[in-house]
Amino acid sequence: VRVMVEIDMPGHAESWCRGRPEVCPSTECTMPLDPSKDATFDLVNDILSELTGGKRGKGVFFDNFLHLGGDEVDTTCWSNSTNISAWMDSQNLTVDSTYLYFIHRVQEIGRRKQRDLVGWEEI
């Protein structure tokens, strides 16, 4: 039996806001995760470190495939958040390019954990 973990982000991560509210757009609008804060990617790094052990074949889920989700992302919170909208403007990003920025940054974290990455078709 092969078990491949899926850490679905930036959408489907509303539960993260309870323990780490700083990684979400606001208390009223909790998905998708906030792409403008390093704290978001620090948390992703910490979670993937624990799950993978940071090396091939190690960690809680030792399969070398890691599913990063990426599907069904409603970016309305990004557009409606004053802070995220200002950050997107300062980075010259659209909502779509912000999604790609998030995915690429998370993929880089996964690669540093020596995992073969997969995701839903939106990626």
mmCIF file of C-alpha atoms in Angstrom, residues 15 18 27 40 43 49 58 74 78-79 90 101 123:
data_model
loop_
_atom_site.group_PDB
_atom_site.id
_atom_site.type_symbol
_atom_site.label_atom_id
_atom_site.label_comp_id
_atom_site.label_asym_id
_atom_site.label_seq_id
_atom_site.Cartn_x
_atom_site.Cartn_y
_atom_site.Cartn_z
ATOM 1 C CA SER A 15 -8.417 25.199 9.717
ATOM 2 C CA ARG A 18 -7.475 28.741 14.110
ATOM 3 C CA THR A 27 -10.713 36.627 10.581
ATOM 4 C CA THR A 40 2.616 31.664 5.582
ATOM 5 C CA LEU A 43 4.469 27.556 8.361
ATOM 6 C CA SER A 49 9.695 19.464 7.374
ATOM 7 C CA LYS A 58 12.103 9.853 5.655
ATOM 8 C CA ASP A 74 -11.439 31.188 -4.632
ATOM 9 C CA TRP A 78 -7.134 38.260 -1.818
ATOM 10 C CA SER A 79 -8.955 40.866 -3.908
ATOM 11 C CA SER A 90 3.575 46.586 -5.022
ATOM 12 C CA TYR A 101 3.563 32.932 -7.097
ATOM 13 C CA ILE A 123 -1.304 23.681 -10.986
#
